[in-house]
Amino acid sequence: MLLVPAVCTGMVIAFGPTPGASAAPKPFGGIDHPTQTTGTAVRYGTSAPLPRTVAATPGHAATARDSGVAHQFSRDPRMNRASQALQPPSPPGIPVVRTPGAATGFNGLSHADQRNAGTGVYVNTQFSLEPPDQGLCVGNGFVVEPINLAFAVYSERGRQLTAPTALNQFYKRSPAIDRATNTPGDFLSDPKCYWDPVGHRFIQTVLEMDAPGPSNTFPFFQRSHVLVAVSRTSNPTGAWNLYSIDASDDGLNGTPSHTQCPCLPDQPLLGANRDGVFIATNEFQNNAQFFFNGGQIYGLGRAALESGASNVVFAHLDVGTVPTRDPNLPFWGSIQPSVSVNPRSDTELLMTGGPEDQFQNNAPLDNRIAAWSLTGTGSLKGSHPRLQLSHVVLRSETYGLPINTGATQKFGPTPLRDVLNAPPFNGHEPLEKINANDSRMNQVVNLNGVLFGGVNTTVVSRTGPPRVGIAFFAVGAVGTPAGIFAQIIRQGYVAVNGENVLFPSIAVNRAGFGAMAFTLSGPHFFPSAAYVRFALGRTFGPIHISGAGALPEDGFTGYKAVFDSPTPGVARWGDYSAAVFADGAVWMGNEFIPNTPRTVNANWGTFLSRLPA
């Protein structure tokens, strides 16, 4: 049993083990020895979001043949093999209440907003793109919502304080595409955001690849970077400093030389403690197979970043050199740094699912998760940072999801599908399912050494087909100079009878009370923003719908006709949601389908919820 002090109340919360939960056979993991180098994040300018008075450009240029991007290439299923020993879980269903409960909320950015964002030379240069990738962060009375290709700032009452701002414009990169010449520009994707309760600054990150971005012909990738934006004050509507981390890893500009690079630093994940800001990427090789090089971790000094220094030294750890001891799954990836309402010094805790194969596929079923620690984070304050990485593999409940698994949705109007099924296309397109992707860890929150995280998983029942549910974990972890001690304290599932829940994120206050946010979809529900209350490592009460979907997903990424979808019948969704505790409430951001103006190609939107904690 792990005892965790609840700082805000002075009481002690006792997390007992979940009945039937199997403890890790080895709760201690020694020191890893990844290849470690140093580099410099360079400040290259300042920027600010567009003022609210800027009107969006009408989407008149969007047509059925408008340039579209299914964000993140489809991952290769060739080694995604099922384990013969494990069986999918069959948890009981949680009832759904079609009310928001105590939550309130408002519509966030939509596909129409991001497609039409941009002024001056950036007008009509945004891609049609799915999915949005929710990067919500909240602090100091402001709500910042970055999604793929755009972001906006709101008041906590839902008033939009800035115009939807194209990320290419904000980060001062070339426009995503020049439609006059059909020339791609710099490619940006996978935004994240963090409110630092220590330095009272907002921090955003995003993947960038130099023009002409990813290609279907060699060279498939150009040189790439992780861009970091740091607000110069606690007001995100004002100026931000812009930094660039060279993540090409091709031996140029002081980067290490990795296999088949320049590489793609996919899906930068963002976390922080009192000492540093931590970015973890998934590195893919520059070849037709997109082989995986493993996870990469960058640690930057928090104070230096927030001071506006012209150069910030970082430590770079190549976790691709850390063995998994599983020959079929030889890599660690999606190593999710944690965030905390009470950040501490000296150690950063992280968590992942199980190991991954050479295409970064998870096992379709697994019963392993891993807890990680980075010690020595105080060294990030100096000019010669040196971090120590440790991990331990824990035996968990069974979870897993074959890639490109689709969640069902309720029937309704689908105007894009109707066009594609009519002459001259005659596409015979079915009602789309929405992609649950895989079982990578989505988000990790650290409550005084207890890590909370959730993943998508297949769930089954005696009646009906398999569907998508959620597996969640509460892991007690202590990082030391000798290694990491960790234990699964509680674990469980979230499922709905006959319906799907997917892309979870958990947020809790200092006493361990909060919520888990996700999308709800199925035969009786259009894709909707939903949540269940979460306390002391377990869910309680019914599922509430905070943002009710009004229509089916009807986006281009699941359609074969015209758009040549790599996953016909399954549209991109996610890839992740967001939940944070800030200003006395749990804030949640989820993809759903609103009844608002759409573009020709897509109708997704986002919903931002506030639940008093």
Coordinates of C-alpha atoms in Angstrom, one line a residue:
M1 CA 0.0 0.0 0.0
L2 CA 1.4 3.4 -1.0
L3 CA 0.6 6.4 1.2
V4 CA 0.4 9.7 -0.7
P5 CA 0.0 13.1 1.1
A6 CA -2.8 15.2 -0.1
V7 CA -1.1 18.6 0.0
C8 CA -4.2 20.8 -0.1
T9 CA -6.0 19.1 2.8
G10 CA -3.2 17.8 5.0
M11 CA -4.8 14.3 5.1
V12 CA -3.2 11.1 3.9
I13 CA -4.8 9.1 1.1
A14 CA -4.3 5.4 1.2
F15 CA -4.2 3.8 -2.2
G16 CA -4.7 0.1 -1.7
P17 CA -4.2 -2.4 -4.5
T18 CA -7.1 -3.2 -6.8
P19 CA -8.6 -6.6 -5.9
G20 CA -7.2 -9.1 -8.4
A21 CA -4.5 -6.8 -9.7
S22 CA -1.2 -8.5 -10.3
A23 CA 1.7 -6.7 -8.8
A24 CA 4.9 -6.4 -10.8
P25 CA 7.2 -9.3 -10.4
K26 CA 10.2 -6.9 -10.2
P27 CA 9.1 -3.5 -8.7
F28 CA 12.6 -2.1 -9.1
G29 CA 14.3 -1.1 -12.3
G30 CA 18.0 -0.2 -12.5
I31 CA 19.8 2.5 -14.4
D32 CA 19.4 2.6 -18.2
H33 CA 22.3 3.8 -20.4
P34 CA 20.8 5.5 -23.4
T35 CA 23.1 7.4 -25.7
Q36 CA 23.0 10.9 -24.4
T37 CA 24.1 14.1 -26.2
T38 CA 23.5 17.8 -25.7
G39 CA 22.2 20.5 -28.1
T40 CA 20.9 24.0 -28.1
A41 CA 17.3 25.2 -28.7
V42 CA 17.7 28.5 -30.6
R43 CA 15.3 31.4 -30.1
Y44 CA 14.5 32.6 -33.6
G45 CA 11.8 35.2 -33.1
T46 CA 8.7 36.3 -31.4
S47 CA 5.0 36.0 -32.3
A48 CA 1.5 36.6 -31.1
P49 CA -2.0 35.1 -31.9
L50 CA -4.2 37.2 -34.2
P51 CA -6.6 39.6 -32.5
R52 CA -10.2 38.6 -32.3
T53 CA -11.2 41.4 -34.7
V54 CA -9.6 39.4 -37.6
A55 CA -12.4 37.8 -39.5
A56 CA -12.1 34.2 -40.9
T57 CA -11.7 33.9 -44.6
P58 CA -14.8 32.1 -46.1
G59 CA -13.9 28.5 -47.1
H60 CA -15.0 29.1 -50.8
A61 CA -11.8 27.4 -52.1
A62 CA -12.6 24.1 -50.4
T63 CA -13.8 21.5 -52.9
A64 CA -14.1 17.7 -53.0
R65 CA -10.6 17.7 -54.4
D66 CA -9.2 20.2 -51.9
S67 CA -5.7 19.3 -50.7
G68 CA -6.1 17.0 -47.7
V69 CA -3.8 15.4 -45.2
A70 CA -4.6 12.3 -43.0
H71 CA -2.4 13.5 -40.2
Q72 CA 0.4 11.0 -39.4
F73 CA 1.0 8.2 -41.9
S74 CA -0.9 5.0 -41.3
R75 CA 1.2 2.7 -39.2
D76 CA 2.2 -0.6 -40.7
P77 CA 0.3 -3.6 -39.4
R78 CA 2.7 -6.2 -40.6
M79 CA 4.1 -7.1 -37.2
N80 CA 1.0 -6.4 -35.2
R81 CA 0.5 -10.0 -34.1
A82 CA -1.9 -11.2 -31.4
S83 CA -0.6 -13.0 -28.3
Q84 CA -1.9 -16.5 -28.0
A85 CA -2.0 -16.4 -24.2
L86 CA -4.0 -13.2 -23.6
Q87 CA -7.7 -12.7 -24.1
P88 CA -9.4 -9.3 -24.5
P89 CA -11.0 -7.9 -21.4
S90 CA -14.8 -8.1 -20.8
P91 CA -15.6 -5.4 -18.2
P92 CA -19.1 -4.5 -17.2
G93 CA -20.7 -1.5 -18.9
I94 CA -21.0 1.9 -17.2
P95 CA -24.4 3.6 -17.7
V96 CA -24.6 6.8 -19.7
V97 CA -26.5 9.8 -18.6
R98 CA -27.4 12.2 -21.5
T99 CA -26.7 15.3 -19.4
P100 CA -23.5 17.2 -18.6
G101 CA -23.9 16.7 -14.9
A102 CA -22.0 19.4 -13.1
A103 CA -19.9 20.2 -16.2
T104 CA -20.4 23.3 -18.4
G105 CA -18.7 23.9 -21.7
F106 CA -18.5 25.5 -25.1
N107 CA -17.5 24.7 -28.6
G108 CA -13.8 25.0 -29.4
L109 CA -12.1 25.1 -32.8
S110 CA -13.6 23.2 -35.7
H111 CA -12.3 22.0 -39.0
A112 CA -13.8 25.1 -40.7
D113 CA -11.9 27.3 -38.2
Q114 CA -8.5 25.7 -38.8
R115 CA -9.0 25.4 -42.6
N116 CA -9.9 29.1 -42.9
A117 CA -7.3 30.4 -40.5
G118 CA -4.6 32.7 -41.8
T119 CA -4.2 36.3 -42.9
G120 CA -2.0 38.0 -45.6
V121 CA 0.1 35.5 -47.4
Y122 CA -1.4 32.7 -45.2
V123 CA -5.0 33.1 -46.6
N124 CA -6.3 29.9 -48.1
T125 CA -3.0 28.0 -47.3
Q126 CA -4.3 25.6 -44.7
F127 CA -4.7 21.9 -45.4
S128 CA -7.9 20.0 -44.9
L129 CA -6.8 17.7 -42.1
E130 CA -8.0 15.0 -39.8
P131 CA -7.7 14.6 -36.8
P132 CA -7.4 17.8 -34.7
D133 CA -5.1 16.4 -32.0
Q134 CA -6.3 18.3 -28.9
G135 CA -3.6 20.3 -27.0
L136 CA -5.7 22.1 -24.4
C137 CA -4.0 24.0 -21.5
V138 CA -5.5 26.3 -18.9
G139 CA -4.2 28.8 -16.4
N140 CA -4.4 32.3 -15.0
G141 CA -8.0 32.6 -16.3
F142 CA -7.2 31.7 -19.9
V143 CA -8.0 28.6 -22.0
V144 CA -5.5 27.9 -24.8
E145 CA -6.6 25.4 -27.4
P146 CA -4.1 24.3 -30.1
I147 CA -5.2 21.7 -32.6
N148 CA -3.5 20.6 -35.8
L149 CA -2.7 23.7 -37.8
A150 CA -4.4 26.4 -35.6
F151 CA -5.0 27.6 -32.1
A152 CA -7.1 30.1 -30.2
V153 CA -7.3 31.6 -26.7
Y154 CA -10.6 31.8 -24.7
S155 CA -11.7 33.2 -21.4
E156 CA -12.8 30.6 -18.9
R157 CA -16.4 31.5 -19.7
G158 CA -15.9 30.6 -23.3
R159 CA -15.5 34.0 -25.0
Q160 CA -13.0 33.8 -27.8
L161 CA -10.2 36.3 -27.1
T162 CA -8.2 35.7 -30.3
A163 CA -8.9 34.7 -33.8
P164 CA -8.2 31.2 -34.9
T165 CA -4.5 31.5 -35.7
A166 CA -2.7 29.3 -38.3
L167 CA 0.2 27.5 -36.6
N168 CA 2.4 28.1 -39.7
Q169 CA 1.7 31.8 -39.4
F170 CA 2.2 31.9 -35.6
Y171 CA 5.5 29.9 -35.7
K172 CA 6.7 32.1 -38.7
R173 CA 7.1 29.2 -41.1
S174 CA 6.2 29.1 -44.8
P175 CA 2.5 28.5 -45.5
A176 CA 1.3 24.9 -45.4
I177 CA 0.5 24.9 -49.1
D178 CA 0.6 27.5 -51.9
R179 CA -2.6 26.6 -53.8
A180 CA -1.7 28.8 -56.7
T181 CA 1.3 26.6 -57.5
N182 CA 0.2 23.5 -55.5
T183 CA 3.6 23.7 -53.7
P184 CA 3.8 22.3 -50.1
G185 CA 5.5 24.5 -47.5
D186 CA 6.7 23.7 -44.0
F187 CA 4.7 20.8 -42.4
L188 CA 3.5 21.3 -38.8
S189 CA 1.6 18.8 -36.7
D190 CA 0.9 17.3 -33.3
P191 CA 0.6 20.4 -31.0
K192 CA 0.7 20.3 -27.2
C193 CA 0.4 23.0 -24.6
Y194 CA 1.3 23.3 -20.9
W195 CA 0.5 26.0 -18.3
D196 CA 3.5 26.2 -15.9
P197 CA 2.2 26.8 -12.4
V198 CA 5.7 27.6 -11.2
G199 CA 6.9 30.2 -13.7
H200 CA 3.3 31.3 -14.8
R201 CA 3.9 30.9 -18.5
F202 CA 2.2 29.0 -21.3
I203 CA 4.4 26.6 -23.3
Q204 CA 3.4 25.1 -26.7
T205 CA 5.2 22.6 -28.8
V206 CA 4.7 21.3 -32.3
L207 CA 6.4 19.0 -34.9
E208 CA 7.9 20.9 -37.9
M209 CA 9.4 19.5 -41.1
D210 CA 11.0 21.8 -43.6
A211 CA 9.4 22.4 -47.0
P212 CA 8.2 20.4 -48.9
G213 CA 7.3 18.3 -45.9
P214 CA 6.6 14.6 -46.0
S215 CA 6.6 13.1 -49.5
N216 CA 5.5 9.8 -51.2
T217 CA 8.8 9.8 -53.1
F218 CA 12.4 9.8 -51.9
P219 CA 13.5 11.8 -49.9
F220 CA 10.4 11.0 -47.9
F221 CA 11.4 13.4 -45.1
Q222 CA 13.2 16.7 -45.0
R223 CA 15.1 18.1 -42.0
S224 CA 12.9 18.4 -39.0
H225 CA 12.5 20.3 -35.8
V226 CA 10.4 20.6 -32.6
L227 CA 9.2 24.1 -32.3
V228 CA 8.6 25.6 -28.8
A229 CA 6.6 28.7 -28.0
V230 CA 6.8 30.3 -24.6
S231 CA 4.5 33.2 -23.6
R232 CA 6.5 36.2 -22.4
T233 CA 3.9 36.9 -19.7
S234 CA 1.1 35.0 -18.1
N235 CA -1.3 36.4 -20.7
P236 CA -1.3 34.1 -23.8
T237 CA -3.0 36.7 -26.0
G238 CA 0.3 38.7 -26.0
A239 CA 3.8 38.0 -27.3
W240 CA 5.5 34.6 -27.3
N241 CA 9.2 33.6 -27.7
L242 CA 9.8 31.0 -30.4
Y243 CA 12.5 28.3 -30.1
S244 CA 13.6 25.6 -32.5
I245 CA 15.1 22.2 -31.6
D246 CA 16.8 20.4 -34.5
A247 CA 15.5 16.9 -34.3
S248 CA 16.8 15.7 -37.7
D249 CA 19.4 13.4 -36.1
D250 CA 21.4 13.2 -39.4
G251 CA 24.7 14.3 -37.9
L252 CA 24.3 17.9 -39.2
N253 CA 24.1 21.0 -37.0
G254 CA 25.4 19.2 -34.0
T255 CA 22.7 16.5 -34.0
P256 CA 23.6 12.8 -33.4
S257 CA 23.8 10.6 -36.4
H258 CA 21.0 8.0 -36.3
T259 CA 20.0 5.3 -38.8
Q260 CA 18.4 6.5 -42.1
C261 CA 18.0 10.1 -41.1
P262 CA 17.0 13.0 -41.4
C263 CA 14.1 11.5 -39.5
L264 CA 10.5 12.3 -38.5
P265 CA 10.2 13.2 -34.8
D266 CA 6.5 12.2 -34.7
Q267 CA 4.0 13.2 -32.0
P268 CA 6.1 15.3 -29.6
L269 CA 4.7 14.6 -26.1
L270 CA 5.1 17.4 -23.5
G271 CA 5.6 17.3 -19.7
A272 CA 7.4 19.3 -17.0
N273 CA 8.6 19.5 -13.5
R274 CA 10.0 22.4 -11.4
D275 CA 13.4 22.1 -13.1
G276 CA 12.7 21.3 -16.7
V277 CA 10.5 20.9 -19.7
F278 CA 10.5 17.5 -21.3
I279 CA 9.6 16.6 -24.9
A280 CA 9.4 13.0 -26.0
T281 CA 9.2 12.1 -29.8
N282 CA 8.9 8.9 -31.8
E283 CA 11.6 8.8 -34.5
F284 CA 10.9 7.3 -37.9
Q285 CA 13.5 6.6 -40.5
N286 CA 13.7 8.3 -43.9
N287 CA 12.8 5.2 -46.1
A288 CA 9.8 3.7 -47.8
Q289 CA 9.1 1.4 -44.8
F290 CA 9.3 4.2 -42.2
F291 CA 11.2 1.9 -39.8
F292 CA 11.1 3.0 -36.2
N293 CA 14.3 4.2 -34.4
G294 CA 12.7 4.4 -31.0
G295 CA 11.7 7.1 -28.6
Q296 CA 13.8 10.3 -28.1
I297 CA 13.6 12.5 -25.0
Y298 CA 14.7 16.2 -24.8
G299 CA 15.1 17.9 -21.5
L300 CA 15.3 21.7 -21.4
G301 CA 15.8 24.1 -18.5
R302 CA 12.4 25.6 -17.6
A303 CA 13.8 28.8 -16.2
A304 CA 16.0 29.5 -19.2
L305 CA 13.2 28.9 -21.6
E306 CA 10.9 31.2 -19.7
S307 CA 13.5 33.9 -19.4
G308 CA 13.7 34.4 -23.1
A309 CA 17.3 33.4 -23.4
S310 CA 18.7 33.4 -26.9
N311 CA 20.0 29.8 -26.5
V312 CA 18.8 27.0 -24.2
V313 CA 21.0 24.0 -23.8
F314 CA 19.1 20.6 -23.7
A315 CA 19.9 17.0 -23.0
H316 CA 18.9 14.5 -25.7
L317 CA 18.4 10.8 -24.7
D318 CA 18.1 8.2 -27.5
V319 CA 15.8 5.7 -25.8
G320 CA 16.0 3.6 -29.0
T321 CA 19.3 2.2 -27.5
V322 CA 17.5 0.9 -24.3
P323 CA 16.7 -2.8 -24.7
T324 CA 13.2 -4.2 -24.2
R325 CA 14.2 -7.8 -23.8
D326 CA 11.4 -8.7 -26.2
P327 CA 12.8 -9.7 -29.7
N328 CA 9.4 -9.2 -31.4
L329 CA 8.9 -5.8 -29.8
P330 CA 12.4 -4.3 -29.6
F331 CA 11.7 -0.6 -29.1
W332 CA 10.3 1.8 -26.5
G333 CA 8.2 4.6 -27.9
S334 CA 5.5 7.1 -26.8
I335 CA 7.3 7.7 -23.5
Q336 CA 4.8 10.1 -22.0
P337 CA 6.3 12.7 -19.6
S338 CA 4.0 13.6 -16.7
V339 CA 2.6 16.9 -15.7
S340 CA 1.6 17.9 -12.1
V341 CA -0.4 20.5 -10.3
N342 CA 2.5 20.6 -7.8
P343 CA 5.7 20.1 -9.8
R344 CA 8.8 18.9 -7.8
S345 CA 12.5 19.2 -8.5
D346 CA 15.2 16.6 -9.2
T347 CA 13.0 13.9 -10.8
E348 CA 10.6 13.6 -13.7
L349 CA 8.3 10.6 -13.9
L350 CA 7.1 9.1 -17.2
M351 CA 4.9 6.2 -18.2
T352 CA 4.4 4.0 -21.3
G353 CA 2.4 1.1 -22.5
G354 CA 4.3 -2.0 -23.5
P355 CA 7.2 -2.2 -26.0
E356 CA 6.7 -1.8 -29.7
D357 CA 7.8 -3.3 -33.0
Q358 CA 10.0 -1.9 -35.9
F359 CA 6.9 0.0 -37.2
Q360 CA 6.0 1.4 -33.7
N361 CA 3.0 -1.0 -33.4
N362 CA 1.9 -2.1 -30.0
A363 CA 1.1 -5.7 -29.4
P364 CA -2.6 -6.2 -30.1
L365 CA -2.9 -7.6 -26.6
D366 CA -0.4 -6.9 -23.8
N367 CA -0.2 -7.1 -20.0
R368 CA 2.8 -4.8 -19.5
I369 CA 3.2 -1.1 -18.9
A370 CA 6.4 0.7 -17.9
A371 CA 7.2 3.4 -15.4
W372 CA 10.2 5.6 -16.0
S373 CA 12.2 8.2 -14.1
L374 CA 14.6 10.9 -15.1
T375 CA 16.8 12.0 -12.2
G376 CA 19.3 14.8 -12.1
T377 CA 16.8 17.2 -13.6
G378 CA 18.4 20.0 -11.5
S379 CA 21.4 19.8 -13.9
L380 CA 19.1 21.4 -16.6
K381 CA 19.6 24.7 -14.8
G382 CA 23.3 24.7 -15.9
S383 CA 25.2 24.6 -19.1
H384 CA 26.2 20.9 -18.9
P385 CA 22.9 19.0 -18.2
R386 CA 23.2 15.3 -17.6
L387 CA 20.1 13.1 -16.9
Q388 CA 19.8 9.6 -15.6
L389 CA 17.1 7.3 -17.1
S390 CA 15.6 4.3 -15.4
H391 CA 12.6 2.1 -16.1
V392 CA 10.7 -0.9 -14.7
V393 CA 8.2 -3.1 -16.6
L394 CA 5.1 -3.8 -14.6
R395 CA 2.6 -6.7 -15.0
S396 CA -0.8 -5.2 -15.7
E397 CA -4.3 -6.0 -16.6
T398 CA -4.8 -7.1 -20.2
Y399 CA -5.3 -4.4 -22.8
G400 CA -4.7 -3.8 -26.5
L401 CA -6.1 -2.7 -29.8
P402 CA -5.1 -3.8 -33.3
I403 CA -4.2 -0.7 -35.3
N404 CA -6.8 1.0 -37.4
T405 CA -9.6 -0.4 -35.3
G406 CA -12.8 1.5 -36.0
A407 CA -15.5 2.5 -33.5
T408 CA -19.1 2.5 -34.7
Q409 CA -21.3 5.6 -34.8
K410 CA -24.9 6.5 -35.1
F411 CA -26.5 6.9 -38.6
G412 CA -27.3 10.3 -39.8
P413 CA -26.8 12.8 -42.6
T414 CA -23.5 12.4 -44.5
P415 CA -23.4 15.0 -47.3
L416 CA -19.8 14.2 -48.4
R417 CA -20.5 10.5 -48.5
D418 CA -23.6 11.2 -50.5
V419 CA -21.6 13.1 -53.1
L420 CA -19.0 10.3 -53.3
N421 CA -21.7 7.6 -53.7
A422 CA -23.4 9.5 -56.6
P423 CA -22.2 9.8 -60.2
P424 CA -19.6 10.3 -61.4
F425 CA -17.7 8.8 -58.4
N426 CA -20.1 5.9 -57.5
G427 CA -18.0 5.2 -54.5
H428 CA -20.2 2.7 -52.6
E429 CA -18.8 4.2 -49.4
P430 CA -20.2 2.8 -46.1
L431 CA -21.0 5.0 -43.0
E432 CA -17.5 5.6 -41.6
K433 CA -16.2 4.2 -38.4
I434 CA -13.8 6.4 -36.3
N435 CA -10.3 5.2 -35.8
A436 CA -9.2 4.3 -32.3
N437 CA -5.6 3.9 -33.6
D438 CA -3.8 1.8 -31.0
S439 CA -3.1 1.5 -27.3
R440 CA -0.3 4.0 -26.8
M441 CA -0.4 6.0 -23.5
N442 CA -2.3 9.2 -24.1
Q443 CA -1.5 11.4 -21.2
V444 CA 0.1 11.0 -17.7
V445 CA -0.5 13.1 -14.6
N446 CA 1.7 12.9 -11.5
L447 CA 0.0 13.3 -8.1
N448 CA 2.9 13.3 -5.6
G449 CA 4.4 10.2 -7.1
V450 CA 1.3 8.5 -8.3
L451 CA 1.0 8.4 -12.0
F452 CA -2.4 8.2 -13.7
G453 CA -2.8 7.2 -17.4
G454 CA -5.2 5.5 -19.8
V455 CA -5.1 3.7 -23.1
N456 CA -7.6 2.5 -25.8
T457 CA -8.4 -1.2 -25.6
T458 CA -10.6 -3.7 -27.3
V459 CA -13.4 -4.9 -25.0
V460 CA -15.7 -7.8 -25.6
S461 CA -19.0 -9.3 -24.3
R462 CA -21.0 -12.4 -24.6
T463 CA -23.3 -10.7 -27.1
G464 CA -22.4 -8.3 -29.8
P465 CA -19.1 -7.6 -31.7
P466 CA -15.9 -6.3 -30.0
R467 CA -15.9 -2.6 -29.4
V468 CA -13.5 0.1 -28.0
G469 CA -13.1 0.7 -24.3
I470 CA -10.4 2.2 -22.0
A471 CA -7.9 0.6 -19.7
F472 CA -6.5 2.9 -16.9
F473 CA -3.7 2.6 -14.4
A474 CA -2.6 4.3 -11.2
V475 CA 1.1 3.6 -10.6
G476 CA 3.1 4.6 -7.5
A477 CA 6.6 5.5 -8.5
V478 CA 9.8 6.8 -6.9
G479 CA 12.8 7.7 -8.9
T480 CA 16.2 7.4 -7.1
P481 CA 19.9 7.8 -8.2
A482 CA 20.0 4.0 -8.2
G483 CA 16.9 3.4 -10.3
I484 CA 13.1 3.4 -10.0
F485 CA 10.7 1.7 -7.7
A486 CA 7.1 1.3 -9.0
Q487 CA 4.0 -0.6 -8.4
I488 CA 0.5 -0.7 -9.9
I489 CA -1.8 0.5 -7.2
R490 CA -5.1 0.4 -9.0
Q491 CA -6.2 -0.4 -12.5
G492 CA -9.5 -0.9 -14.3
Y493 CA -11.6 -0.4 -17.4
V494 CA -14.2 2.0 -18.7
A495 CA -16.7 0.5 -21.2
V496 CA -20.3 1.1 -22.3
N497 CA -22.5 -1.8 -23.3
G498 CA -22.9 -1.8 -27.1
E499 CA -21.0 1.6 -27.5
N500 CA -17.5 2.8 -27.7
V501 CA -15.3 5.1 -25.6
L502 CA -11.9 6.1 -26.8
F503 CA -8.9 8.5 -26.4
P504 CA -8.9 9.0 -22.6
S505 CA -7.2 11.7 -20.6
I506 CA -7.3 12.0 -16.8
A507 CA -7.0 15.1 -14.6
V508 CA -7.1 15.3 -10.8
N509 CA -6.7 18.0 -8.2
R510 CA -4.3 17.9 -5.3
A511 CA -6.6 15.6 -3.3
G512 CA -6.8 13.1 -6.1
F513 CA -10.4 14.0 -7.3
G514 CA -11.1 14.7 -10.9
A515 CA -12.4 13.2 -14.1
M516 CA -11.5 11.1 -17.1
A517 CA -12.4 12.6 -20.5
F518 CA -13.0 10.7 -23.8
T519 CA -15.1 10.5 -26.9
L520 CA -18.3 8.4 -26.7
S521 CA -19.7 6.9 -30.0
G522 CA -21.8 4.0 -31.1
P523 CA -25.1 2.9 -32.6
H524 CA -27.0 5.2 -30.3
F525 CA -24.6 8.1 -30.1
F526 CA -23.1 10.5 -32.6
P527 CA -19.4 11.1 -31.6
S528 CA -19.7 13.1 -28.4
A529 CA -17.5 14.6 -25.7
A530 CA -18.0 12.7 -22.5
Y531 CA -16.5 12.1 -19.1
V532 CA -16.7 10.0 -15.9
R533 CA -15.6 11.1 -12.5
F534 CA -12.3 9.8 -11.2
A535 CA -11.1 9.7 -7.6
L536 CA -8.2 8.1 -5.8
G537 CA -7.3 5.9 -8.8
R538 CA -10.8 4.7 -9.8
T539 CA -13.9 5.8 -11.7
F540 CA -17.2 6.3 -10.0
G541 CA -20.7 7.3 -11.1
P542 CA -22.2 7.2 -14.6
I543 CA -20.7 8.6 -17.8
H544 CA -22.0 12.1 -18.6
I545 CA -22.1 13.7 -22.0
S546 CA -20.7 17.2 -21.7
G547 CA -20.9 18.0 -25.5
A548 CA -23.5 16.0 -27.4
G549 CA -22.6 15.1 -31.0
A550 CA -25.2 16.3 -33.5
L551 CA -24.2 14.4 -36.6
P552 CA -22.0 11.4 -37.8
E553 CA -18.3 11.9 -38.6
D554 CA -18.3 12.6 -42.4
G555 CA -14.7 13.4 -43.1
F556 CA -12.5 12.6 -46.1
T557 CA -9.9 10.4 -44.4
G558 CA -12.2 7.3 -44.4
Y559 CA -13.3 7.5 -48.0
K560 CA -11.7 5.6 -50.9
A561 CA -13.3 7.4 -53.8
V562 CA -11.4 10.6 -54.7
F563 CA -9.4 10.7 -51.4
D564 CA -7.9 7.2 -51.7
S565 CA -8.0 6.5 -47.9
P566 CA -5.3 4.1 -46.7
T567 CA -8.0 2.9 -44.2
P568 CA -11.2 2.8 -46.2
G569 CA -14.3 3.0 -44.1
V570 CA -12.3 4.2 -41.0
A571 CA -11.8 7.9 -40.6
R572 CA -9.0 9.5 -38.5
W573 CA -9.9 10.6 -35.0
G574 CA -8.1 11.7 -31.9
D575 CA -5.1 11.2 -32.0
Y576 CA -5.3 12.3 -28.4
S577 CA -7.6 14.3 -26.0
A578 CA -6.6 16.5 -23.1
A579 CA -7.6 17.0 -19.5
V580 CA -6.0 19.4 -17.0
F581 CA -6.7 20.6 -13.5
A582 CA -6.5 24.4 -13.3
D583 CA -8.2 27.3 -11.5
G584 CA -10.3 25.1 -9.3
A585 CA -11.7 22.8 -12.0
V586 CA -11.0 20.0 -14.3
W587 CA -10.8 21.2 -17.9
M588 CA -11.4 18.7 -20.8
G589 CA -11.0 18.9 -24.5
N590 CA -12.4 16.3 -26.9
E591 CA -13.2 15.8 -30.5
F592 CA -16.9 15.5 -31.4
I593 CA -19.3 16.4 -34.3
P594 CA -21.1 19.7 -33.7
N595 CA -24.0 21.2 -35.7
T596 CA -22.0 24.1 -36.9
P597 CA -20.8 25.2 -40.4
R598 CA -18.5 22.6 -42.0
T599 CA -16.2 22.5 -45.0
V600 CA -16.8 20.2 -47.9
N601 CA -14.2 17.8 -46.7
A602 CA -14.8 17.4 -42.9
N603 CA -17.2 18.3 -40.1
W604 CA -15.3 17.6 -36.9
G605 CA -15.2 20.0 -34.0
T606 CA -13.9 20.2 -30.5
F607 CA -15.7 20.7 -27.2
L608 CA -14.1 22.2 -24.1
S609 CA -15.7 21.3 -20.7
R610 CA -15.2 22.6 -17.2
L611 CA -16.0 20.4 -14.2
P612 CA -15.7 21.9 -10.8
A613 CA -13.4 19.7 -8.7

